[in-house]
PDB file of C-alpha atoms in Angstrom:
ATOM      1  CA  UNK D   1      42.128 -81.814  47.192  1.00 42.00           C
ATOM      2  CA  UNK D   2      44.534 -79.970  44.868  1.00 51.00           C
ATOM      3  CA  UNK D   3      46.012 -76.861  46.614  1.00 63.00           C
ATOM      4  CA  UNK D   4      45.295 -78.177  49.924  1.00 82.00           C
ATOM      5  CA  UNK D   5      46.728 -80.730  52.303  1.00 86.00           C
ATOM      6  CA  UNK D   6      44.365 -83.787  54.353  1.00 88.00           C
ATOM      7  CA  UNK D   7      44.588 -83.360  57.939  1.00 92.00           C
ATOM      8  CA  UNK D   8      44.989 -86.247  58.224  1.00 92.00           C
ATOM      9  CA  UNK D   9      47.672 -87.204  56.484  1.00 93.00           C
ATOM     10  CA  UNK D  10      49.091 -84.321  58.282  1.00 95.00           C
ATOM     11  CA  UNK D  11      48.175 -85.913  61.910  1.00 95.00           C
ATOM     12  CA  UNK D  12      49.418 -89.195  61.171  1.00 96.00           C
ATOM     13  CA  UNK D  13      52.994 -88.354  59.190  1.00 97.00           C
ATOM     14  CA  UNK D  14      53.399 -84.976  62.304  1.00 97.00           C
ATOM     15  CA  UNK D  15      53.460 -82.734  59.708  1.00 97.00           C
ATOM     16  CA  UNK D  16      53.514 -79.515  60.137  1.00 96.00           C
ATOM     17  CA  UNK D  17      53.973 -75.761  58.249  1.00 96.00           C
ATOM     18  CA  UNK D  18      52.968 -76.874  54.775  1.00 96.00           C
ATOM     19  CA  UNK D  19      54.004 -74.478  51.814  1.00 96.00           C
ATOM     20  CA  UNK D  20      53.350 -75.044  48.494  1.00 95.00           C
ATOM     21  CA  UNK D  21      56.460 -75.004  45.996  1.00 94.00           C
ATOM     22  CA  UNK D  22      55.885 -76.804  43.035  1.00 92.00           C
ATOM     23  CA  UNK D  23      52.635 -77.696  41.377  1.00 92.00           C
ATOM     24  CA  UNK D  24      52.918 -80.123  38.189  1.00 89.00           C
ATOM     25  CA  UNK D  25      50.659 -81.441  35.712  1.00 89.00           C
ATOM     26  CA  UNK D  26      49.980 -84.527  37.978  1.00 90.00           C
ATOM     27  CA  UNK D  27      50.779 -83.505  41.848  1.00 93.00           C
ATOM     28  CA  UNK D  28      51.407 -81.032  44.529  1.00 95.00           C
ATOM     29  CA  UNK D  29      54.361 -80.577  46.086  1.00 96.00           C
ATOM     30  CA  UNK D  30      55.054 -79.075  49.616  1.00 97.00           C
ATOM     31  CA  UNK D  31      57.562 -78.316  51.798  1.00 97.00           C
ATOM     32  CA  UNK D  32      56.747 -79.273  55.604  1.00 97.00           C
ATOM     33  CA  UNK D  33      58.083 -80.004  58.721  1.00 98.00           C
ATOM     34  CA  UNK D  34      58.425 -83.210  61.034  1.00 97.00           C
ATOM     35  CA  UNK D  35      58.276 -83.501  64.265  1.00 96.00           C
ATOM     36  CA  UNK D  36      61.860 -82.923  65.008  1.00 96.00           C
ATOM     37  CA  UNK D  37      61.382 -80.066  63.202  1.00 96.00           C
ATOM     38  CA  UNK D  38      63.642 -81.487  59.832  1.00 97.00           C
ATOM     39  CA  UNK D  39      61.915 -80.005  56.374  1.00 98.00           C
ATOM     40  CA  UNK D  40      61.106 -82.658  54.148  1.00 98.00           C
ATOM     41  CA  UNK D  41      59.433 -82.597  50.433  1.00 97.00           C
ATOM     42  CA  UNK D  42      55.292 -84.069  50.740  1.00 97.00           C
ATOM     43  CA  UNK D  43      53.765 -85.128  46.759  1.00 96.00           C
ATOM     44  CA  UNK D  44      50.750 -85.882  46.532  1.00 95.00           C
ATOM     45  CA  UNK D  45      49.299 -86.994  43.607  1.00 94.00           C
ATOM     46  CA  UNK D  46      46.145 -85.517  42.114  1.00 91.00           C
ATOM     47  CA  UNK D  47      43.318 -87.919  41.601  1.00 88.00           C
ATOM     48  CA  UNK D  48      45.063 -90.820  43.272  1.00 86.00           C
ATOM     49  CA  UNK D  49      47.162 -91.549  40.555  1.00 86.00           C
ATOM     50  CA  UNK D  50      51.100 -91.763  40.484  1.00 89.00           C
ATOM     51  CA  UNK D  51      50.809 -92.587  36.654  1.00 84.00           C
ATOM     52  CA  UNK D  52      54.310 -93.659  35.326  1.00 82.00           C
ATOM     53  CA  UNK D  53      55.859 -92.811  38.781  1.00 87.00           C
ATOM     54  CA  UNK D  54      55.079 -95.658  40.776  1.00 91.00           C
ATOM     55  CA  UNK D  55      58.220 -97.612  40.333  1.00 94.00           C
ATOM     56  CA  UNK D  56      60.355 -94.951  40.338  1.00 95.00           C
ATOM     57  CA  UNK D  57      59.665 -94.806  44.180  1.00 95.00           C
ATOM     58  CA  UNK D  58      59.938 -98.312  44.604  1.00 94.00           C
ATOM     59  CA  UNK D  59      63.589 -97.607  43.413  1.00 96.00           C
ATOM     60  CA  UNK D  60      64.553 -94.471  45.686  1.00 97.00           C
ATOM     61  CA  UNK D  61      63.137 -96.750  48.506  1.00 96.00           C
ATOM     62  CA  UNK D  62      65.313 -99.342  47.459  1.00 96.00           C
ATOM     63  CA  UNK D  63      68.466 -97.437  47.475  1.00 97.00           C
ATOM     64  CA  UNK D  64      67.885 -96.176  50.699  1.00 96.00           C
ATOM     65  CA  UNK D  65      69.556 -92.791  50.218  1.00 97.00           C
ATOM     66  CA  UNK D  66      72.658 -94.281  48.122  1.00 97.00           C
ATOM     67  CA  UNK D  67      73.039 -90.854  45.154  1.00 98.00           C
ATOM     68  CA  UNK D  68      69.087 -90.534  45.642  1.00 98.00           C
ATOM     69  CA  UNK D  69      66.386 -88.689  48.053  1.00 98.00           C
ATOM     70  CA  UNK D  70      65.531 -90.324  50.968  1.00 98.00           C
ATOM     71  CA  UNK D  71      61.457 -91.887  51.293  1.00 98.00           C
ATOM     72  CA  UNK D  72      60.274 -91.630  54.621  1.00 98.00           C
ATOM     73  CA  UNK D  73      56.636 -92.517  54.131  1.00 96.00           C
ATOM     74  CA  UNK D  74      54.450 -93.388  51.548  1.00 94.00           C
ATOM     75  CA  UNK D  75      50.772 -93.407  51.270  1.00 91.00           C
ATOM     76  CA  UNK D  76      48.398 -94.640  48.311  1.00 87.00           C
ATOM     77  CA  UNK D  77      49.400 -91.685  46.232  1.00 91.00           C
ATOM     78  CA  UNK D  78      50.997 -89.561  48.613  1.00 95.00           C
ATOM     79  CA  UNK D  79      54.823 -89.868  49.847  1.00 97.00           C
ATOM     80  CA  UNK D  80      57.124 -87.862  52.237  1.00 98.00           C
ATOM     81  CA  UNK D  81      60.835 -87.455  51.120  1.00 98.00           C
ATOM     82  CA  UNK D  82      63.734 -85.890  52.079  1.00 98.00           C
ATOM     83  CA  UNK D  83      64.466 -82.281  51.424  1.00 98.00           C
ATOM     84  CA  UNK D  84      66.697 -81.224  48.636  1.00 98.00           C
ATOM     85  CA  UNK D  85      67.248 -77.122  48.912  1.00 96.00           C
ATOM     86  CA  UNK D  86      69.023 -76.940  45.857  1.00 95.00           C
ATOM     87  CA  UNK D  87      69.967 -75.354  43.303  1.00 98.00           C
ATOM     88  CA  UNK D  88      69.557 -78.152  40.687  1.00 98.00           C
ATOM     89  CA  UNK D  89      72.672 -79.344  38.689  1.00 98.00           C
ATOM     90  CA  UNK D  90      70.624 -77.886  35.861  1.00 98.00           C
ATOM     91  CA  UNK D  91      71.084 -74.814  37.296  1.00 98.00           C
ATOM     92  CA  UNK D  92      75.007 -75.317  37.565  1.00 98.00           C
ATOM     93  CA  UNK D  93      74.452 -75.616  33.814  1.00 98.00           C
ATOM     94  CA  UNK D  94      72.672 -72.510  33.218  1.00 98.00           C
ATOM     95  CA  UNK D  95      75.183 -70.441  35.585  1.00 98.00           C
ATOM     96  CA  UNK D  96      77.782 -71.131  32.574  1.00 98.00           C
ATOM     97  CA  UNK D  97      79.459 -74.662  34.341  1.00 98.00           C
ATOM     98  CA  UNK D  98      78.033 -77.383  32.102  1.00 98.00           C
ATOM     99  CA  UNK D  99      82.051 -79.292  32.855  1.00 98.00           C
ATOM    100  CA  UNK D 100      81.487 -79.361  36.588  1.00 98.00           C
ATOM    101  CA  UNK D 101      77.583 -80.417  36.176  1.00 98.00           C
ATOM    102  CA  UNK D 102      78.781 -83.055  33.622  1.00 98.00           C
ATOM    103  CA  UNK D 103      81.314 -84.557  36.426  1.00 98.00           C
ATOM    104  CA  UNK D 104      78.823 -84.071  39.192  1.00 98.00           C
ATOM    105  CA  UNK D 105      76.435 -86.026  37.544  1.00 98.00           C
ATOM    106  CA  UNK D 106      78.688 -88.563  36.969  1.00 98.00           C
ATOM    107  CA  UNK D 107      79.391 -89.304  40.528  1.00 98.00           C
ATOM    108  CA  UNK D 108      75.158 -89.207  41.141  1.00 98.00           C
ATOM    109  CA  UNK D 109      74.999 -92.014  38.868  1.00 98.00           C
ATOM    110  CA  UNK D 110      77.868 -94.214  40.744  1.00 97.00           C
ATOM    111  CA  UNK D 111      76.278 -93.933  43.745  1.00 97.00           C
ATOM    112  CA  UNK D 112      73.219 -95.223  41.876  1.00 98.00           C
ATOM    113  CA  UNK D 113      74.687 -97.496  39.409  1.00 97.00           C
ATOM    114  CA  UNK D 114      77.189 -99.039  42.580  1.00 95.00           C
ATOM    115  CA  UNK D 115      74.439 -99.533  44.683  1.00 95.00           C
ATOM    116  CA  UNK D 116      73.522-103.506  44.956  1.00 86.00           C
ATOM    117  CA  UNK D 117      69.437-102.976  44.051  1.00 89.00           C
ATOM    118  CA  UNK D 118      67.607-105.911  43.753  1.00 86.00           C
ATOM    119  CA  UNK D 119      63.945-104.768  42.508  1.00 88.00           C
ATOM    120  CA  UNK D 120      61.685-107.481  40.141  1.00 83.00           C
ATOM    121  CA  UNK D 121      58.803-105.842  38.570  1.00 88.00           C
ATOM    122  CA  UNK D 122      59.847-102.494  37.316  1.00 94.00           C
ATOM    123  CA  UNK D 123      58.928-101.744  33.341  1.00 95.00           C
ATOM    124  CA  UNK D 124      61.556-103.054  31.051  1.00 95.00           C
ATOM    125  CA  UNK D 125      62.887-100.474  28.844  1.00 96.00           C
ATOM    126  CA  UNK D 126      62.323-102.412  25.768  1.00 95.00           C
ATOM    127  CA  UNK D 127      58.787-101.535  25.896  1.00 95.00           C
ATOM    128  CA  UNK D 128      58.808 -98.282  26.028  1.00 94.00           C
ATOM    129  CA  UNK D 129      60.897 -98.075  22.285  1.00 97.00           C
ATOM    130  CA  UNK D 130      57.523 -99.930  20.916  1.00 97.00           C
ATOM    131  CA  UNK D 131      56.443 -95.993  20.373  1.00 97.00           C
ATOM    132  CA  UNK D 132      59.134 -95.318  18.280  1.00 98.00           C
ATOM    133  CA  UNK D 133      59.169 -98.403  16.395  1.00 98.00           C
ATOM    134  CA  UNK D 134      55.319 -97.504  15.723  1.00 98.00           C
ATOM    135  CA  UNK D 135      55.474 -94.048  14.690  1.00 98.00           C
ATOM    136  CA  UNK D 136      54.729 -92.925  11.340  1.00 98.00           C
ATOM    137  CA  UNK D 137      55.991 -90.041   8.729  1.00 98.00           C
ATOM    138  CA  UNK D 138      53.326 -87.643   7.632  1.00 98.00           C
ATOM    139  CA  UNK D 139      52.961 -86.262   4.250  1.00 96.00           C
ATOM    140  CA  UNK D 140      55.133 -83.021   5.273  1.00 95.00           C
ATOM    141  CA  UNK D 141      57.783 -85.226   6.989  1.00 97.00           C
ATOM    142  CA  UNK D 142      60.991 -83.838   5.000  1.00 97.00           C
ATOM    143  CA  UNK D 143      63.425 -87.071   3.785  1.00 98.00           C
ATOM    144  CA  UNK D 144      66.211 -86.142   6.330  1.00 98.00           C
ATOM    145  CA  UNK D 145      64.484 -86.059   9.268  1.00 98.00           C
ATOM    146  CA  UNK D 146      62.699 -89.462   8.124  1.00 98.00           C
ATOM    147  CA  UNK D 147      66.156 -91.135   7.311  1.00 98.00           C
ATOM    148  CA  UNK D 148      67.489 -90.012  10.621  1.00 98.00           C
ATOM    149  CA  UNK D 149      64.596 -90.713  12.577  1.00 98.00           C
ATOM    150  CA  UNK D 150      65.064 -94.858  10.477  1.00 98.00           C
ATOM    151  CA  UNK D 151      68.494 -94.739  11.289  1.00 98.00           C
ATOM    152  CA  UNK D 152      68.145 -93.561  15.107  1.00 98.00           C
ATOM    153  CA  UNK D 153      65.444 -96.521  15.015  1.00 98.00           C
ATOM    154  CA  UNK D 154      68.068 -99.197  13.664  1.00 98.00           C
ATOM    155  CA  UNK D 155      70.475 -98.025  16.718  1.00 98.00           C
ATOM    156  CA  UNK D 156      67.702 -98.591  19.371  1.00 98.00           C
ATOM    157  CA  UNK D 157      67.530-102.114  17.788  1.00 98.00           C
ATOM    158  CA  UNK D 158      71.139-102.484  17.813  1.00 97.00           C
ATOM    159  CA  UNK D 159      71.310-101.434  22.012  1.00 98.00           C
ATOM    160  CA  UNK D 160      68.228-103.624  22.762  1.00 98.00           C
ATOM    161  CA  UNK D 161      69.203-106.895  20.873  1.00 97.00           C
ATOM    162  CA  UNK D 162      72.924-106.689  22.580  1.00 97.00           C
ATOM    163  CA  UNK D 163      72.111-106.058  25.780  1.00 96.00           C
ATOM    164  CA  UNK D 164      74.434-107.915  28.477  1.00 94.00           C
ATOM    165  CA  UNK D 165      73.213-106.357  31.635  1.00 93.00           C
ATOM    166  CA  UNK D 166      69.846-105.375  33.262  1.00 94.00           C
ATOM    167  CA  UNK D 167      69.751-103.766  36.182  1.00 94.00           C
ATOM    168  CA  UNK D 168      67.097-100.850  38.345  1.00 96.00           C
ATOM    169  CA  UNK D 169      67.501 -97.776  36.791  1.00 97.00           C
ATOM    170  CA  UNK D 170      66.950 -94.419  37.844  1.00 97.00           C
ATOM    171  CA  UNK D 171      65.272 -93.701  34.129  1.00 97.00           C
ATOM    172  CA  UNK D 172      64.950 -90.170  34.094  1.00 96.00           C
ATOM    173  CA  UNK D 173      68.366 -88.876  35.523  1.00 98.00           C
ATOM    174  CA  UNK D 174      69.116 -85.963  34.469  1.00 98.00           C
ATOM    175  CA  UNK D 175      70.191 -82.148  35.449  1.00 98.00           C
ATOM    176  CA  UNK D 176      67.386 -81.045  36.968  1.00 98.00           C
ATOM    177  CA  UNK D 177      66.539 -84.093  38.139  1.00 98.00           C
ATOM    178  CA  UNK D 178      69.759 -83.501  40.483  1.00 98.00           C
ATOM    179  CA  UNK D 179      69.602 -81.258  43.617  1.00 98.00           C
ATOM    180  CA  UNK D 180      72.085 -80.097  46.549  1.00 98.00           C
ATOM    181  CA  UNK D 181      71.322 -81.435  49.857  1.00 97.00           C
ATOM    182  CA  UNK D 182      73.162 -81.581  53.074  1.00 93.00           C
ATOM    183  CA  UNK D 183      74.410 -84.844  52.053  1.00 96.00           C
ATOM    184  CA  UNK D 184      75.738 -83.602  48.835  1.00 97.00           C
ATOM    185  CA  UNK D 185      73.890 -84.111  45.332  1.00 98.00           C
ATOM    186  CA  UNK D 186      71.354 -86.298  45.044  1.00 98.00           C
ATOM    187  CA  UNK D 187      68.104 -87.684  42.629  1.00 98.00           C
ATOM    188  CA  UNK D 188      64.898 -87.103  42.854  1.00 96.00           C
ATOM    189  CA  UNK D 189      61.923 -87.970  40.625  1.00 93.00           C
ATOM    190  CA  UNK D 190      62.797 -91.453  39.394  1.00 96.00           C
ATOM    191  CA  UNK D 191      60.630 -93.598  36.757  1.00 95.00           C
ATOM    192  CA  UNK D 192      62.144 -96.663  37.515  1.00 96.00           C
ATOM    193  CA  UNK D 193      62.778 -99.256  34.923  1.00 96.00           C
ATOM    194  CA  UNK D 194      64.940-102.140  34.288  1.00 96.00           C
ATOM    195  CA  UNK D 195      67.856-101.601  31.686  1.00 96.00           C
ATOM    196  CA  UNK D 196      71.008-101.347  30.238  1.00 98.00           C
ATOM    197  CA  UNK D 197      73.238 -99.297  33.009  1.00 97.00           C
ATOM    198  CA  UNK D 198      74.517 -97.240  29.413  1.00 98.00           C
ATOM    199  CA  UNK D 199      70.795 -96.242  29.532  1.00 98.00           C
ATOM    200  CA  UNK D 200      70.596 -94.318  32.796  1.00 98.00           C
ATOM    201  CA  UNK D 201      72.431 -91.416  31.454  1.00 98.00           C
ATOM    202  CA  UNK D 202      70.790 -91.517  28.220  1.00 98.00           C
ATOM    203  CA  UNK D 203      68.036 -88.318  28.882  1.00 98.00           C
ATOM    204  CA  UNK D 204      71.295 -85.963  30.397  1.00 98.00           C
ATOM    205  CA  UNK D 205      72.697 -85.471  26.560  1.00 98.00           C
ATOM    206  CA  UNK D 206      69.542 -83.348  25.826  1.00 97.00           C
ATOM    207  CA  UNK D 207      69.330 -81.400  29.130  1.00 98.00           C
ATOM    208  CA  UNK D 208      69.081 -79.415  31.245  1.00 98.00           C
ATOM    209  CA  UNK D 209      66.015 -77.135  29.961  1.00 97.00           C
ATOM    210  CA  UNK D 210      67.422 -73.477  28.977  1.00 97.00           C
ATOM    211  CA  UNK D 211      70.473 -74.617  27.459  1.00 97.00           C
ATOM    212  CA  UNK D 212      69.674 -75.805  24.169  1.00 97.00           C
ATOM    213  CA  UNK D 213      72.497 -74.297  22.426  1.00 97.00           C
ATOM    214  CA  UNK D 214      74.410 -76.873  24.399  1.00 98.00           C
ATOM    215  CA  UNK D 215      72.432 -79.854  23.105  1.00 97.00           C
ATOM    216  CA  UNK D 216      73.588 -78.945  19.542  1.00 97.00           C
ATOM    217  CA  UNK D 217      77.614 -79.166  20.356  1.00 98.00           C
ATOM    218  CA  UNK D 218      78.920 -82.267  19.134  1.00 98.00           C
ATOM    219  CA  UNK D 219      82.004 -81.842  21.091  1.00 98.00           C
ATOM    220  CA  UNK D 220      79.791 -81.550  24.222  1.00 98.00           C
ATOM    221  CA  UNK D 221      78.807 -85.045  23.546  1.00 98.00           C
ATOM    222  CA  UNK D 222      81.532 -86.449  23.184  1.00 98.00           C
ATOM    223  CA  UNK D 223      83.024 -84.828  26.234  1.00 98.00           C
ATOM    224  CA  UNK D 224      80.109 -86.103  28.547  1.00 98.00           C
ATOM    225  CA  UNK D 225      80.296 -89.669  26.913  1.00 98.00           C
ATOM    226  CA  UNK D 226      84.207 -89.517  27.359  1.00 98.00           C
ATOM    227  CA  UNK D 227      83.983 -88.633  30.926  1.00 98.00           C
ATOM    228  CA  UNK D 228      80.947 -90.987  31.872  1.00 98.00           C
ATOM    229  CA  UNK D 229      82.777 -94.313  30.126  1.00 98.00           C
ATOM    230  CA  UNK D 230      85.914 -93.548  32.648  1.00 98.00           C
ATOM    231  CA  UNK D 231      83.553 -92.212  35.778  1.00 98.00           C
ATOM    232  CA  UNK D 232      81.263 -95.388  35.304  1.00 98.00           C
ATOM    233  CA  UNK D 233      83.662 -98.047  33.280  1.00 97.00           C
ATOM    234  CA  UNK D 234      80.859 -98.092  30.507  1.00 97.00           C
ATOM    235  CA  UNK D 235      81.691 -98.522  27.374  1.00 97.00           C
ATOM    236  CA  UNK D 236      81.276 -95.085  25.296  1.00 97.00           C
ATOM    237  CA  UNK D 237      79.722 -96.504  22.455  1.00 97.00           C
ATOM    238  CA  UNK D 238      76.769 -97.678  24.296  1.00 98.00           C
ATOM    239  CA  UNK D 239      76.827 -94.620  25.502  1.00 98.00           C
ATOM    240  CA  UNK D 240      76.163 -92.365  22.967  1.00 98.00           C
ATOM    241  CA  UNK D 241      74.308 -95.240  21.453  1.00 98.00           C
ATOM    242  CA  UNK D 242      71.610 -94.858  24.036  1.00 98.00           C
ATOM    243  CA  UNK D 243      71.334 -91.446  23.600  1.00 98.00           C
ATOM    244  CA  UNK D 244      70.630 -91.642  19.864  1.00 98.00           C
ATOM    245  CA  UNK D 245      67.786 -93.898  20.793  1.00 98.00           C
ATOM    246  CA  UNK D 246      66.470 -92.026  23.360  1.00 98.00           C
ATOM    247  CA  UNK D 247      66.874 -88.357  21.525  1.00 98.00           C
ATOM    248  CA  UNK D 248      64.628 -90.310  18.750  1.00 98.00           C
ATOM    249  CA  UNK D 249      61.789 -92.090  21.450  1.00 98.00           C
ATOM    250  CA  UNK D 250      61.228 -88.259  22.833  1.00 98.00           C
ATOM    251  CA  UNK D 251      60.626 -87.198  19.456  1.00 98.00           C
ATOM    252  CA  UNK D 252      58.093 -89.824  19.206  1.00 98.00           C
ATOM    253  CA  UNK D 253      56.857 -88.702  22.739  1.00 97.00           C
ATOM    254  CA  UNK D 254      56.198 -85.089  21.830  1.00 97.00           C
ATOM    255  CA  UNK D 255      54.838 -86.072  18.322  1.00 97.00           C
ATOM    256  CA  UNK D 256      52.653 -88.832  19.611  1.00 96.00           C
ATOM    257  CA  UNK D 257      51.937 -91.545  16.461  1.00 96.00           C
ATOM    258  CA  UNK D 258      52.641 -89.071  13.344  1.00 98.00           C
ATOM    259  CA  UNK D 259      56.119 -86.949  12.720  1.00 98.00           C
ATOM    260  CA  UNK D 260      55.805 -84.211  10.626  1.00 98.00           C
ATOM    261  CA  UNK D 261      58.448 -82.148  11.822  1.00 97.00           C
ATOM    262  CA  UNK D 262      60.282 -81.411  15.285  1.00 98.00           C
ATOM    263  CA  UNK D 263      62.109 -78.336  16.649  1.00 97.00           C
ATOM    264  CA  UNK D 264      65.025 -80.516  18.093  1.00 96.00           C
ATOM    265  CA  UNK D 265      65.314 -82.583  14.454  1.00 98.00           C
ATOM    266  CA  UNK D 266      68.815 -80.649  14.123  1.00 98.00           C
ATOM    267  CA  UNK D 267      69.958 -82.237  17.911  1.00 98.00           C
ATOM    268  CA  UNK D 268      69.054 -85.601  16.450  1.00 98.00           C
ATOM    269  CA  UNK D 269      71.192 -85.300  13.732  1.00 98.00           C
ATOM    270  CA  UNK D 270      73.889 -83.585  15.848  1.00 98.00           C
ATOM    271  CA  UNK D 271      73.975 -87.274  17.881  1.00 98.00           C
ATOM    272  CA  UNK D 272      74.008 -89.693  15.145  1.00 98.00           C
ATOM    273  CA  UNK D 273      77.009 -87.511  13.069  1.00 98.00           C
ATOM    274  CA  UNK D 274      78.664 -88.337  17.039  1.00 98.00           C
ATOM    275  CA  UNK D 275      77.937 -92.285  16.721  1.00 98.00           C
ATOM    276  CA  UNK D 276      79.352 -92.179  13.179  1.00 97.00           C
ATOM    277  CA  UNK D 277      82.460 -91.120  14.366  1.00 95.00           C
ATOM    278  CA  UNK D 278      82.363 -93.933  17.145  1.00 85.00           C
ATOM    279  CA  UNK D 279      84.069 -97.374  16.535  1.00 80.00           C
ATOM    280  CA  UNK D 280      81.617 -99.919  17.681  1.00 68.00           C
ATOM    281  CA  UNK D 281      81.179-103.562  18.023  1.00 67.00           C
ATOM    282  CA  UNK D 282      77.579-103.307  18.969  1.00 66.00           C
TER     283      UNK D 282
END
């Protein structure tokens, strides 16, 4: 039941304390207490259904702690992680220290990226640009938004046909997707997905929430591409390749099959004026 914890599950994991802290479109989230008396993070997932989620705790089990949360227990559609108190790296941002949060999340995704995960399965991130590659212009679609959103399209071909590695990927790493812990900052909320390791920081560009202005700063781009190619040994121009493609597939996610118009069209453009600077063999 929504709002409410089962006994049982309570009895069995020796729960104990539960407090609600964050309620989402799809789950429940408490904080409780185990029987050593620890806090840890309890989702449970209303209806019985994880949706797109599944894998990404088939990852954070995989790693075992390495840059992510910790899985304790999981349940049908219920799981008990470790606690993150926070604040969120996105928060960082929005205290005015988007350099720090930029380097921070760097070292996240070592820890993920250098971890040796061996996961078969997991959605292949090929797929999920079949939206984009399917969406359509509507009548009020102005040109320059429609030639972006082609040439954005052309990139994500581009990434996909010349990928040279697949690995697990975290798949929605980002900011606020990043918390403090006692063992320093870690993820949380993984989708999962096999991919290009380029990809994994692909969402971060156009985060965190509340600091849009930032999104729209070329030179903030290029600084967070600069500093991830050295941090991860990535090449840049896959980089900022990625995030082109991905900027364009969340269009297509907030649109759904038709584009007429969307109010981060400018950011779009912002990233491919970035790749157009970039020398690339891709």
């Amino acid at each position: 039941m929504e709002g409410q914890v089962d006994p049982k599950l309570l009895e069995k994991w020796q729960l104990a304390a539960p407090e609600v802290v964050a309620e989402t479109a799809i789950a429940t989230v408490w904080k409780v207490f185990r029987a050593d008396s620890t806090p840890a993070a309890l989702k449970v997932y209303h209806g019985g259904n994880m949706q797109d989620e599944a894998p990404g705790f088939a990852l954070l089990e995989a790693l075992d702690g390495r840059g992510a949360a910790r899985i304790f227990a999981r349940q049908n559609a219920a799981v008990l992680m470790e606690w993150l108190a926070g604040p969120s790296l996105g928060d960082v941002v929005r205290g005015g220290d988007d350099a720090g949060a930029t380097h921070l999340l760097g070292e996240v995704a070592q820890r993920i990226l250098g971890a040796d995960v061996r996961l078969d399965g997991l959605p292949k991130i090929g797929d999920e640009f079949q939206a984009l590659f399917d969406l359509r212009f509507g009548t009020g679609c102005r040109d320059s938004l429609r030639c972006d959103v082609e040439r954005a399209r052309g990139v994500a071909r581009q990434m996909l046909a010349s990928m040279t590695e697949v690995r697990p990927l975290h798949r929605d790493l980002h900011h606020d997707n990043i918390k403090k812990s006692d063992r320093g900052w870690l993820a949380f909320d993984a989708k999962g997905a096999l991919g290009d390791p380029a990809y994994e920081l692909a969402n971060a560009f156009r985060n965190p929430l509340g600091a849009e202005d930032l999104w729209r700063q070329a030179q903030r781009m290029r600084f967070m591409a600069g500093l991830w190619a050295k941090m991860l040994s990535l090449p840049r121009d896959r980089l900022i390749g990625w995030a082109v493609a991905h900027m364009a597939l969340s269009i297509t996610w907030d649109v759904g099959d038709v584009l007429e118009d969307h109010r981060d069209a400018d950011v779009l453009a912002v990233f491919l004026s970035v790749w157009d600077e970039e020398p690339s063999d891709i």
